[in-house]
């Protein structure tokens, strides 16, 4: 694969970012792509591993060495075919996936993995610019009908695969636009939403029908879906956010991260303030912002707050600060625990670890946040005596993750069995729930996870549904 000595001759070179002072002026993507020549050089570093761990590091099992070699040979069109054979939406993962494939790369042993994510993104972006990506309309229709609930990455991947198998697919989305949390939870500066729009247009041409502003369990019942469709797929995500649960957390200045991010994404889409913020405008402008939660959603809140002109931004994490470098002998080729600094952090934020929040200070408005430092011993958290401190705050954003899918409405009506974590119970072989007519995939089944895992589950679930409907399936797993 590639150039036999490429990894010896060439250092890793990845995409760069536009200058901070410029990118903070708007919400547009600011990643600077690699040139075609540099891409070919980087693809040549793929070192013909005896066991390419990148395959298993990638949840969709992308055939990475093959399309790296094709890029090195300047054959982007066939590289795109190989890429699409395992991933319906590489322009999404090429922007927002944390790239576990690179963590698994053999060259990551020396912290110089192949720039897999950047090459993936370049392949699909070239495919769109060259007009190579067109609807794949099935030659025959089966006459079978499938309802997919939720238009996030799991629902979209499942719907597209089923439509290409010839089934009549309807996607129900409770929001006014398709895309799920990719649309409203991920800021435009990480992934602009025209990318979702053009995939939706492709899917409509392939026969998928989208019904937006239609919440199953509210606007349409589960029983009516069972009456009118041969199969139902629950792909509604894990939207039940973890609550703070400390004194003062009921104050109006303590808000969920997703509400904050959704409002700004709707403004970026052109919605007026009444439509973007029906509960009242939520902005960080001129405020001391505290983000509770050290993950990607917290980072997105940091970047959005800085673009709105926050006075200060502080991000808190209850877990201890990870090491800058992982222990390769302990972790490789698996996803390592190490310190990760996002582009949003580089734009300006104070980060603090091993901090437990105790009380929100304020009467009608938030004034501050009382905290205490903690240490972890034998897997348990202990408060450090005498370490209490108070942070000034005007707005506190909760980005502490999700505890599972919302139960009210659709799941209550369906009555499907849940697992011990409160997710819809279904295995990864047939994805069928306790109701023989209902399947489940993505975060609604597995809990809060990555876009790339959702795409994998959507694809595998589509094959399981197709096999049930037709007795056999030619869809890839």
Tab-separated table of C-alpha atoms in Angstrom:
chain	number	residue	atom	x	y	z
A	1	UNK	CA	0.000	0.000	0.000
A	2	UNK	CA	1.190	3.498	-0.765
A	3	UNK	CA	4.934	3.950	-0.955
A	4	UNK	CA	6.873	1.224	0.799
A	5	UNK	CA	9.220	3.730	2.430
A	6	UNK	CA	6.769	6.636	2.668
A	7	UNK	CA	6.402	6.477	6.431
A	8	UNK	CA	10.196	6.618	6.746
A	9	UNK	CA	10.645	9.547	4.387
A	10	UNK	CA	7.708	11.784	5.272
A	11	UNK	CA	6.503	13.248	8.573
A	12	UNK	CA	2.847	13.493	9.473
A	13	UNK	CA	1.242	16.664	8.162
A	14	UNK	CA	-2.374	17.483	8.939
A	15	UNK	CA	-4.909	20.172	8.161
A	16	UNK	CA	-4.449	23.534	9.827
A	17	UNK	CA	-6.881	26.129	11.173
A	18	UNK	CA	-7.595	29.679	10.133
A	19	UNK	CA	-6.379	32.402	12.543
A	20	UNK	CA	-8.320	32.710	15.798
A	21	UNK	CA	-9.083	36.404	15.390
A	22	UNK	CA	-10.704	35.715	12.011
A	23	UNK	CA	-12.657	32.559	12.795
A	24	UNK	CA	-14.241	34.062	15.905
A	25	UNK	CA	-16.028	36.586	13.683
A	26	UNK	CA	-18.487	34.029	12.301
A	27	UNK	CA	-19.714	30.454	12.543
A	28	UNK	CA	-18.226	29.088	9.329
A	29	UNK	CA	-15.860	26.136	9.094
A	30	UNK	CA	-12.234	27.226	9.405
A	31	UNK	CA	-10.220	24.076	8.713
A	32	UNK	CA	-7.685	24.617	5.915
A	33	UNK	CA	-7.602	21.520	3.656
A	34	UNK	CA	-4.371	19.896	2.534
A	35	UNK	CA	-3.291	20.387	-1.063
A	36	UNK	CA	-3.611	17.501	-3.494
A	37	UNK	CA	0.143	16.966	-3.493
A	38	UNK	CA	0.369	16.880	0.295
A	39	UNK	CA	-2.608	14.503	0.437
A	40	UNK	CA	-0.850	12.069	-1.896
A	41	UNK	CA	2.302	12.276	0.226
A	42	UNK	CA	0.340	11.661	3.420
A	43	UNK	CA	-1.515	8.735	1.855
A	44	UNK	CA	1.826	7.242	0.873
A	45	UNK	CA	2.743	6.951	4.567
A	46	UNK	CA	0.242	4.084	4.969
A	47	UNK	CA	2.764	1.355	5.689
A	48	UNK	CA	1.267	-1.901	4.373
A	49	UNK	CA	0.723	-3.306	7.874
A	50	UNK	CA	0.454	-7.049	8.239
A	51	UNK	CA	-2.555	-6.427	10.485
A	52	UNK	CA	-4.140	-3.020	9.727
A	53	UNK	CA	-5.571	-2.151	13.145
A	54	UNK	CA	-7.189	0.961	11.631
A	55	UNK	CA	-9.895	-1.376	10.254
A	56	UNK	CA	-11.017	-2.410	13.715
A	57	UNK	CA	-10.306	0.978	15.265
A	58	UNK	CA	-12.910	2.430	12.895
A	59	UNK	CA	-16.470	1.577	13.988
A	60	UNK	CA	-17.687	1.357	10.374
A	61	UNK	CA	-14.621	-0.734	9.458
A	62	UNK	CA	-13.471	1.642	6.726
A	63	UNK	CA	-11.084	-0.058	4.294
A	64	UNK	CA	-8.490	2.584	4.995
A	65	UNK	CA	-5.298	1.186	3.426
A	66	UNK	CA	-7.120	0.633	0.131
A	67	UNK	CA	-8.350	4.181	-0.283
A	68	UNK	CA	-5.054	5.558	0.985
A	69	UNK	CA	-3.328	3.681	-1.826
A	70	UNK	CA	-5.842	4.946	-4.387
A	71	UNK	CA	-5.258	8.545	-3.274
A	72	UNK	CA	-1.510	7.972	-3.576
A	73	UNK	CA	-2.188	6.740	-7.125
A	74	UNK	CA	-4.305	9.883	-7.772
A	75	UNK	CA	-7.413	7.740	-8.257
A	76	UNK	CA	-9.863	9.699	-6.129
A	77	UNK	CA	-12.946	8.371	-7.886
A	78	UNK	CA	-12.264	4.758	-6.983
A	79	UNK	CA	-11.128	5.875	-3.549
A	80	UNK	CA	-14.596	7.375	-3.131
A	81	UNK	CA	-16.230	4.084	-4.115
A	82	UNK	CA	-14.200	2.203	-1.515
A	83	UNK	CA	-14.972	4.843	1.105
A	84	UNK	CA	-18.714	4.777	0.405
A	85	UNK	CA	-18.758	0.977	0.578
A	86	UNK	CA	-18.574	1.188	4.376
A	87	UNK	CA	-19.673	4.744	5.215
A	88	UNK	CA	-22.765	6.543	3.930
A	89	UNK	CA	-21.659	9.963	5.121
A	90	UNK	CA	-17.860	10.374	5.181
A	91	UNK	CA	-18.196	14.162	4.963
A	92	UNK	CA	-19.731	14.017	8.460
A	93	UNK	CA	-17.145	11.714	9.986
A	94	UNK	CA	-14.330	13.487	8.138
A	95	UNK	CA	-15.237	16.598	10.117
A	96	UNK	CA	-16.557	15.540	13.520
A	97	UNK	CA	-15.268	12.027	14.202
A	98	UNK	CA	-12.500	11.863	16.862
A	99	UNK	CA	-10.682	9.416	14.547
A	100	UNK	CA	-10.250	6.237	16.597
A	101	UNK	CA	-8.749	4.819	13.388
A	102	UNK	CA	-5.752	7.110	13.843
A	103	UNK	CA	-5.383	6.036	17.463
A	104	UNK	CA	-5.227	2.442	16.182
A	105	UNK	CA	-2.777	3.204	13.356
A	106	UNK	CA	0.544	1.367	13.693
A	107	UNK	CA	2.371	4.667	13.262
A	108	UNK	CA	0.594	6.004	16.344
A	109	UNK	CA	3.073	3.963	18.363
A	110	UNK	CA	5.464	6.856	17.663
A	111	UNK	CA	2.669	9.497	17.701
A	112	UNK	CA	2.825	9.896	13.917
A	113	UNK	CA	-0.362	8.209	12.642
A	114	UNK	CA	-1.473	8.519	9.046
A	115	UNK	CA	-3.785	11.528	8.579
A	116	UNK	CA	-6.714	9.206	7.900
A	117	UNK	CA	-9.480	11.635	8.846
A	118	UNK	CA	-8.157	14.425	6.609
A	119	UNK	CA	-7.734	12.079	3.649
A	120	UNK	CA	-11.259	10.712	4.151
A	121	UNK	CA	-12.703	14.216	4.163
A	122	UNK	CA	-10.729	15.226	1.074
A	123	UNK	CA	-11.950	12.181	-0.876
A	124	UNK	CA	-15.634	12.842	-0.275
A	125	UNK	CA	-15.346	16.620	-0.687
A	126	UNK	CA	-13.726	16.042	-4.078
A	127	UNK	CA	-16.498	13.591	-4.914
A	128	UNK	CA	-19.116	16.259	-4.326
A	129	UNK	CA	-17.182	18.987	-6.160
A	130	UNK	CA	-16.636	16.721	-9.194
A	131	UNK	CA	-20.283	15.625	-9.307
A	132	UNK	CA	-19.434	11.974	-8.691
A	133	UNK	CA	-21.951	11.609	-5.858
A	134	UNK	CA	-25.409	11.068	-7.292
A	135	UNK	CA	-28.575	9.301	-6.127
A	136	UNK	CA	-28.447	5.499	-6.236
A	137	UNK	CA	-31.970	4.714	-7.314
A	138	UNK	CA	-32.919	1.033	-6.931
A	139	UNK	CA	-33.771	-0.868	-10.083
A	140	UNK	CA	-36.777	-2.545	-8.437
A	141	UNK	CA	-39.212	-1.618	-5.683
A	142	UNK	CA	-40.189	-4.266	-3.147
A	143	UNK	CA	-43.543	-2.821	-2.132
A	144	UNK	CA	-42.525	-3.055	1.534
A	145	UNK	CA	-42.776	-0.024	3.798
A	146	UNK	CA	-40.513	1.049	6.667
A	147	UNK	CA	-40.903	3.910	9.160
A	148	UNK	CA	-37.645	5.278	10.587
A	149	UNK	CA	-38.058	7.468	13.658
A	150	UNK	CA	-35.276	10.020	13.990
A	151	UNK	CA	-33.106	11.655	11.330
A	152	UNK	CA	-29.751	11.676	13.080
A	153	UNK	CA	-26.842	9.703	11.597
A	154	UNK	CA	-28.294	6.317	12.622
A	155	UNK	CA	-31.717	7.068	11.155
A	156	UNK	CA	-30.293	8.574	7.971
A	157	UNK	CA	-27.893	5.681	7.364
A	158	UNK	CA	-30.619	3.119	8.021
A	159	UNK	CA	-33.125	4.909	5.793
A	160	UNK	CA	-30.687	5.323	2.910
A	161	UNK	CA	-29.660	1.673	2.946
A	162	UNK	CA	-33.276	0.471	3.077
A	163	UNK	CA	-34.294	2.800	0.244
A	164	UNK	CA	-31.438	1.491	-1.887
A	165	UNK	CA	-32.725	-2.021	-1.215
A	166	UNK	CA	-35.986	-0.939	-2.847
A	167	UNK	CA	-38.195	-0.381	0.181
A	168	UNK	CA	-40.486	2.609	0.641
A	169	UNK	CA	-38.974	4.509	3.588
A	170	UNK	CA	-40.490	7.357	5.589
A	171	UNK	CA	-38.352	9.209	8.130
A	172	UNK	CA	-40.175	10.946	10.979
A	173	UNK	CA	-38.339	13.873	12.595
A	174	UNK	CA	-39.766	15.912	15.465
A	175	UNK	CA	-37.678	18.999	14.620
A	176	UNK	CA	-38.311	21.300	11.687
A	177	UNK	CA	-35.211	20.143	9.797
A	178	UNK	CA	-33.519	16.765	9.420
A	179	UNK	CA	-30.177	15.885	10.956
A	180	UNK	CA	-30.839	15.325	14.648
A	181	UNK	CA	-28.039	16.461	16.943
A	182	UNK	CA	-25.765	16.859	13.924
A	183	UNK	CA	-28.095	19.655	12.852
A	184	UNK	CA	-28.769	21.370	16.149
A	185	UNK	CA	-26.150	20.070	18.587
A	186	UNK	CA	-22.963	20.448	16.548
A	187	UNK	CA	-21.956	24.049	15.787
A	188	UNK	CA	-21.644	25.213	12.204
A	189	UNK	CA	-17.978	26.034	12.729
A	190	UNK	CA	-17.369	22.287	13.054
A	191	UNK	CA	-19.795	21.169	10.349
A	192	UNK	CA	-21.859	23.472	8.157
A	193	UNK	CA	-25.383	22.267	7.635
A	194	UNK	CA	-25.507	22.435	3.848
A	195	UNK	CA	-23.661	19.115	4.088
A	196	UNK	CA	-26.757	17.561	5.659
A	197	UNK	CA	-29.090	19.295	3.217
A	198	UNK	CA	-27.438	17.833	0.133
A	199	UNK	CA	-27.462	14.312	1.587
A	200	UNK	CA	-31.152	14.710	2.387
A	201	UNK	CA	-31.766	15.795	-1.209
A	202	UNK	CA	-29.866	12.737	-2.445
A	203	UNK	CA	-31.964	10.488	-0.215
A	204	UNK	CA	-35.228	12.045	-1.407
A	205	UNK	CA	-34.173	11.308	-4.976
A	206	UNK	CA	-33.543	7.711	-3.886
A	207	UNK	CA	-37.112	7.464	-2.608
A	208	UNK	CA	-36.908	8.473	1.071
A	209	UNK	CA	-39.776	10.627	2.361
A	210	UNK	CA	-39.038	13.023	5.239
A	211	UNK	CA	-41.806	14.124	7.576
A	212	UNK	CA	-40.430	16.928	9.751
A	213	UNK	CA	-42.135	18.624	12.691
A	214	UNK	CA	-43.741	15.252	13.356
A	215	UNK	CA	-43.039	13.690	16.734
A	216	UNK	CA	-43.909	10.032	17.058
A	217	UNK	CA	-45.764	9.567	20.319
A	218	UNK	CA	-47.201	13.093	20.087
A	219	UNK	CA	-48.301	13.997	16.538
A	220	UNK	CA	-48.559	10.407	15.374
A	221	UNK	CA	-48.980	7.324	17.535
A	222	UNK	CA	-46.816	4.227	17.585
A	223	UNK	CA	-49.913	2.101	16.972
A	224	UNK	CA	-50.678	3.996	13.757
A	225	UNK	CA	-47.140	3.312	12.532
A	226	UNK	CA	-47.606	-0.371	13.284
A	227	UNK	CA	-50.855	-0.332	11.332
A	228	UNK	CA	-49.365	1.394	8.288
A	229	UNK	CA	-45.791	0.108	7.972
A	230	UNK	CA	-44.245	-3.330	7.634
A	231	UNK	CA	-41.359	-2.417	9.946
A	232	UNK	CA	-40.445	0.403	12.322
A	233	UNK	CA	-36.939	1.503	13.295
A	234	UNK	CA	-36.393	3.560	16.429
A	235	UNK	CA	-33.345	5.784	15.864
A	236	UNK	CA	-34.321	8.716	18.046
A	237	UNK	CA	-31.040	9.176	19.892
A	238	UNK	CA	-30.280	9.593	23.596
A	239	UNK	CA	-31.654	13.012	24.455
A	240	UNK	CA	-32.349	12.736	28.184
A	241	UNK	CA	-29.666	15.080	29.527
A	242	UNK	CA	-27.994	14.476	32.877
A	243	UNK	CA	-29.188	17.039	35.425
A	244	UNK	CA	-27.024	18.981	37.872
A	245	UNK	CA	-29.057	18.351	41.027
A	246	UNK	CA	-27.456	20.833	43.430
A	247	UNK	CA	-29.018	23.755	45.338
A	248	UNK	CA	-29.670	26.662	42.983
A	249	UNK	CA	-29.636	24.576	39.814
A	250	UNK	CA	-33.252	25.587	39.218
A	251	UNK	CA	-32.252	29.239	38.608
A	252	UNK	CA	-32.971	30.542	35.075
A	253	UNK	CA	-29.255	31.094	34.391
A	254	UNK	CA	-28.551	27.352	34.623
A	255	UNK	CA	-29.358	25.863	31.232
A	256	UNK	CA	-28.760	22.732	29.200
A	257	UNK	CA	-25.968	22.869	26.641
A	258	UNK	CA	-28.236	21.570	23.893
A	259	UNK	CA	-30.674	24.431	24.339
A	260	UNK	CA	-27.809	26.899	24.050
A	261	UNK	CA	-26.281	25.237	20.983
A	262	UNK	CA	-29.625	24.663	19.269
A	263	UNK	CA	-30.583	28.319	19.525
A	264	UNK	CA	-27.388	29.461	17.828
A	265	UNK	CA	-27.627	26.837	15.110
A	266	UNK	CA	-31.171	27.974	14.366
A	267	UNK	CA	-30.023	31.590	14.156
A	268	UNK	CA	-27.301	30.514	11.745
A	269	UNK	CA	-29.976	28.774	9.654
A	270	UNK	CA	-31.824	32.073	9.312
A	271	UNK	CA	-34.534	31.613	11.929
A	272	UNK	CA	-35.786	34.736	13.669
A	273	UNK	CA	-35.408	34.963	17.425
A	274	UNK	CA	-38.976	33.905	18.139
A	275	UNK	CA	-38.460	30.665	16.246
A	276	UNK	CA	-34.878	30.097	17.380
A	277	UNK	CA	-35.531	30.792	21.039
A	278	UNK	CA	-39.185	30.183	21.970
A	279	UNK	CA	-38.284	30.105	25.704
A	280	UNK	CA	-36.333	33.345	25.471
A	281	UNK	CA	-32.932	34.190	24.035
A	282	UNK	CA	-30.009	32.390	25.626
A	283	UNK	CA	-26.670	34.010	24.824
A	284	UNK	CA	-23.241	34.326	26.407
A	285	UNK	CA	-22.631	37.895	25.295
A	286	UNK	CA	-20.828	39.878	27.995
A	287	UNK	CA	-21.264	37.097	30.562
A	288	UNK	CA	-19.011	35.007	32.759
A	289	UNK	CA	-19.831	31.552	31.433
A	290	UNK	CA	-19.164	28.286	33.226
A	291	UNK	CA	-19.472	25.065	31.240
A	292	UNK	CA	-19.871	21.957	33.387
A	293	UNK	CA	-18.625	18.911	31.501
A	294	UNK	CA	-15.270	18.342	29.858
A	295	UNK	CA	-16.338	16.518	26.680
A	296	UNK	CA	-17.046	17.534	23.097
A	297	UNK	CA	-20.379	19.180	23.899
A	298	UNK	CA	-18.681	21.299	26.540
A	299	UNK	CA	-16.025	22.257	24.007
A	300	UNK	CA	-18.766	23.264	21.549
A	301	UNK	CA	-20.245	25.513	24.237
A	302	UNK	CA	-16.834	27.105	24.718
A	303	UNK	CA	-16.457	27.872	21.001
A	304	UNK	CA	-20.008	29.206	20.716
A	305	UNK	CA	-19.635	31.360	23.847
A	306	UNK	CA	-16.459	32.926	22.486
A	307	UNK	CA	-18.165	33.728	19.191
A	308	UNK	CA	-21.040	35.349	21.063
A	309	UNK	CA	-18.606	37.583	22.929
A	310	UNK	CA	-18.525	36.066	26.411
A	311	UNK	CA	-16.626	38.012	29.078
A	312	UNK	CA	-14.951	34.815	30.272
A	313	UNK	CA	-15.371	31.082	29.732
A	314	UNK	CA	-14.469	28.379	32.256
A	315	UNK	CA	-14.899	24.649	31.616
A	316	UNK	CA	-15.075	22.260	34.573
A	317	UNK	CA	-14.604	18.491	34.616
A	318	UNK	CA	-15.200	16.216	37.598
A	319	UNK	CA	-12.614	13.645	36.511
A	320	UNK	CA	-8.869	14.187	37.052
A	321	UNK	CA	-6.754	15.796	34.350
A	322	UNK	CA	-5.654	13.122	31.849
A	323	UNK	CA	-1.988	12.652	30.970
A	324	UNK	CA	-0.627	14.567	27.980
A	325	UNK	CA	0.663	11.305	26.467
A	326	UNK	CA	-0.907	7.893	26.816
A	327	UNK	CA	0.940	4.750	27.816
A	328	UNK	CA	1.264	3.057	24.422
A	329	UNK	CA	1.992	-0.333	25.936
A	330	UNK	CA	-1.259	-0.178	27.870
A	331	UNK	CA	-3.589	1.359	25.299
A	332	UNK	CA	-2.516	0.887	21.672
A	333	UNK	CA	-4.313	0.058	19.379
A	334	UNK	CA	-7.339	0.994	21.471
A	335	UNK	CA	-8.731	4.461	22.167
A	336	UNK	CA	-6.375	6.066	24.701
A	337	UNK	CA	-7.095	8.213	27.708
A	338	UNK	CA	-5.080	11.388	27.233
A	339	UNK	CA	-5.476	15.159	27.344
A	340	UNK	CA	-7.330	16.458	24.303
A	341	UNK	CA	-7.342	20.145	23.444
A	342	UNK	CA	-9.877	21.252	20.833
A	343	UNK	CA	-9.757	24.239	18.513
A	344	UNK	CA	-12.383	25.873	20.748
A	345	UNK	CA	-10.118	25.566	23.777
A	346	UNK	CA	-7.332	27.235	21.804
A	347	UNK	CA	-9.651	30.169	21.107
A	348	UNK	CA	-9.752	31.028	24.791
A	349	UNK	CA	-10.983	29.240	27.906
A	350	UNK	CA	-9.922	28.298	31.404
A	351	UNK	CA	-10.087	24.561	32.004
A	352	UNK	CA	-10.122	22.909	35.413
A	353	UNK	CA	-10.245	19.237	36.401
A	354	UNK	CA	-11.257	17.212	39.450
A	355	UNK	CA	-13.840	19.821	40.436
A	356	UNK	CA	-17.178	19.017	42.076
A	357	UNK	CA	-19.926	21.638	41.988
A	358	UNK	CA	-21.735	22.193	45.311
A	359	UNK	CA	-24.135	25.144	45.032
A	360	UNK	CA	-25.264	27.766	42.539
A	361	UNK	CA	-25.016	31.214	44.119
A	362	UNK	CA	-27.775	33.711	43.383
A	363	UNK	CA	-31.326	34.811	44.101
A	364	UNK	CA	-33.238	35.443	40.893
A	365	UNK	CA	-30.092	35.466	38.742
A	366	UNK	CA	-26.974	33.348	38.799
A	367	UNK	CA	-24.062	35.094	40.516
A	368	UNK	CA	-21.554	32.317	41.065
A	369	UNK	CA	-20.820	28.644	41.538
A	370	UNK	CA	-19.452	27.085	44.708
A	371	UNK	CA	-17.052	24.216	44.057
A	372	UNK	CA	-14.677	21.886	45.848
A	373	UNK	CA	-11.698	19.954	44.594
A	374	UNK	CA	-11.825	16.170	44.633
A	375	UNK	CA	-9.354	13.340	44.435
A	376	UNK	CA	-9.946	9.837	43.176
A	377	UNK	CA	-8.816	6.860	45.224
A	378	UNK	CA	-9.653	3.240	44.457
A	379	UNK	CA	-12.123	4.417	41.847
A	380	UNK	CA	-14.043	6.575	44.317
A	381	UNK	CA	-14.296	10.321	44.631
A	382	UNK	CA	-13.311	12.127	47.836
A	383	UNK	CA	-13.618	15.828	48.552
A	384	UNK	CA	-10.361	17.560	49.463
A	385	UNK	CA	-10.776	19.228	52.825
A	386	UNK	CA	-10.296	22.991	52.746
A	387	UNK	CA	-10.297	23.194	48.925
A	388	UNK	CA	-13.620	25.011	48.534
A	389	UNK	CA	-13.735	27.933	46.105
A	390	UNK	CA	-16.332	30.077	44.317
A	391	UNK	CA	-16.339	31.087	40.667
A	392	UNK	CA	-18.099	34.178	39.374
A	393	UNK	CA	-20.823	33.214	36.923
A	394	UNK	CA	-23.722	34.752	34.990
A	395	UNK	CA	-24.524	31.705	32.867
A	396	UNK	CA	-23.959	28.026	33.667
A	397	UNK	CA	-24.233	25.537	30.812
A	398	UNK	CA	-24.731	21.848	31.589
A	399	UNK	CA	-22.791	19.598	29.228
A	400	UNK	CA	-22.605	16.503	31.415
A	401	UNK	CA	-23.783	13.985	28.855
A	402	UNK	CA	-26.995	12.021	28.450
A	403	UNK	CA	-28.501	9.233	30.495
A	404	UNK	CA	-30.469	7.630	27.657
A	405	UNK	CA	-33.472	8.171	25.395
A	406	UNK	CA	-36.505	10.104	26.560
A	407	UNK	CA	-39.248	7.772	27.693
A	408	UNK	CA	-42.347	9.974	27.526
A	409	UNK	CA	-44.326	9.654	24.321
A	410	UNK	CA	-42.945	7.158	21.848
A	411	UNK	CA	-41.201	4.670	24.154
A	412	UNK	CA	-44.020	4.697	26.678
A	413	UNK	CA	-46.507	4.018	23.884
A	414	UNK	CA	-44.380	1.307	22.310
A	415	UNK	CA	-43.862	-0.515	25.580
A	416	UNK	CA	-40.622	-2.083	24.310
A	417	UNK	CA	-38.245	-3.613	26.838
A	418	UNK	CA	-35.390	-1.434	28.100
A	419	UNK	CA	-31.960	-2.545	29.245
A	420	UNK	CA	-30.410	-1.884	32.660
A	421	UNK	CA	-29.207	1.554	31.512
A	422	UNK	CA	-32.621	2.634	30.261
A	423	UNK	CA	-31.833	2.230	26.565
A	424	UNK	CA	-34.044	0.296	24.172
A	425	UNK	CA	-33.031	-3.344	24.466
A	426	UNK	CA	-31.864	-4.926	21.220
A	427	UNK	CA	-28.768	-6.881	20.237
A	428	UNK	CA	-26.289	-6.048	17.470
A	429	UNK	CA	-27.125	-9.089	15.349
A	430	UNK	CA	-30.757	-8.457	14.442
A	431	UNK	CA	-31.385	-5.120	16.269
A	432	UNK	CA	-34.938	-6.283	16.970
A	433	UNK	CA	-36.672	-5.097	20.129
A	434	UNK	CA	-39.098	-7.039	22.306
A	435	UNK	CA	-41.767	-6.021	19.771
A	436	UNK	CA	-41.232	-8.102	16.629
A	437	UNK	CA	-42.235	-5.197	14.402
A	438	UNK	CA	-39.840	-2.652	15.936
A	439	UNK	CA	-36.052	-2.385	15.600
A	440	UNK	CA	-33.700	0.052	17.366
A	441	UNK	CA	-30.255	1.408	16.517
A	442	UNK	CA	-27.854	4.217	17.326
A	443	UNK	CA	-27.787	6.090	20.616
A	444	UNK	CA	-31.359	5.051	21.437
A	445	UNK	CA	-30.067	1.471	21.630
A	446	UNK	CA	-26.431	1.855	22.719
A	447	UNK	CA	-26.590	5.090	24.721
A	448	UNK	CA	-24.676	8.314	24.125
A	449	UNK	CA	-21.972	7.646	21.553
A	450	UNK	CA	-20.249	8.854	18.377
A	451	UNK	CA	-21.681	9.744	14.968
A	452	UNK	CA	-19.553	7.008	13.406
A	453	UNK	CA	-21.034	4.385	15.751
A	454	UNK	CA	-24.523	5.607	14.837
A	455	UNK	CA	-23.776	5.197	11.125
A	456	UNK	CA	-22.500	1.669	11.743
A	457	UNK	CA	-25.596	0.680	13.695
A	458	UNK	CA	-27.933	2.272	11.151
A	459	UNK	CA	-26.324	0.284	8.343
A	460	UNK	CA	-26.376	-2.998	10.255
A	461	UNK	CA	-29.954	-2.448	11.381
A	462	UNK	CA	-31.003	-1.791	7.780
A	463	UNK	CA	-29.592	-5.146	6.718
A	464	UNK	CA	-31.434	-6.889	9.565
A	465	UNK	CA	-34.737	-5.255	8.600
A	466	UNK	CA	-34.197	-6.018	4.907
A	467	UNK	CA	-33.460	-9.646	5.713
A	468	UNK	CA	-36.635	-9.932	7.780
A	469	UNK	CA	-38.769	-8.344	5.056
A	470	UNK	CA	-37.286	-10.252	2.124
A	471	UNK	CA	-35.848	-13.421	3.661
A	472	UNK	CA	-32.391	-12.504	2.366
A	473	UNK	CA	-30.378	-9.281	2.092
A	474	UNK	CA	-27.645	-8.067	-0.235
A	475	UNK	CA	-26.989	-4.982	1.878
A	476	UNK	CA	-23.489	-4.902	3.368
A	477	UNK	CA	-23.153	-5.355	7.098
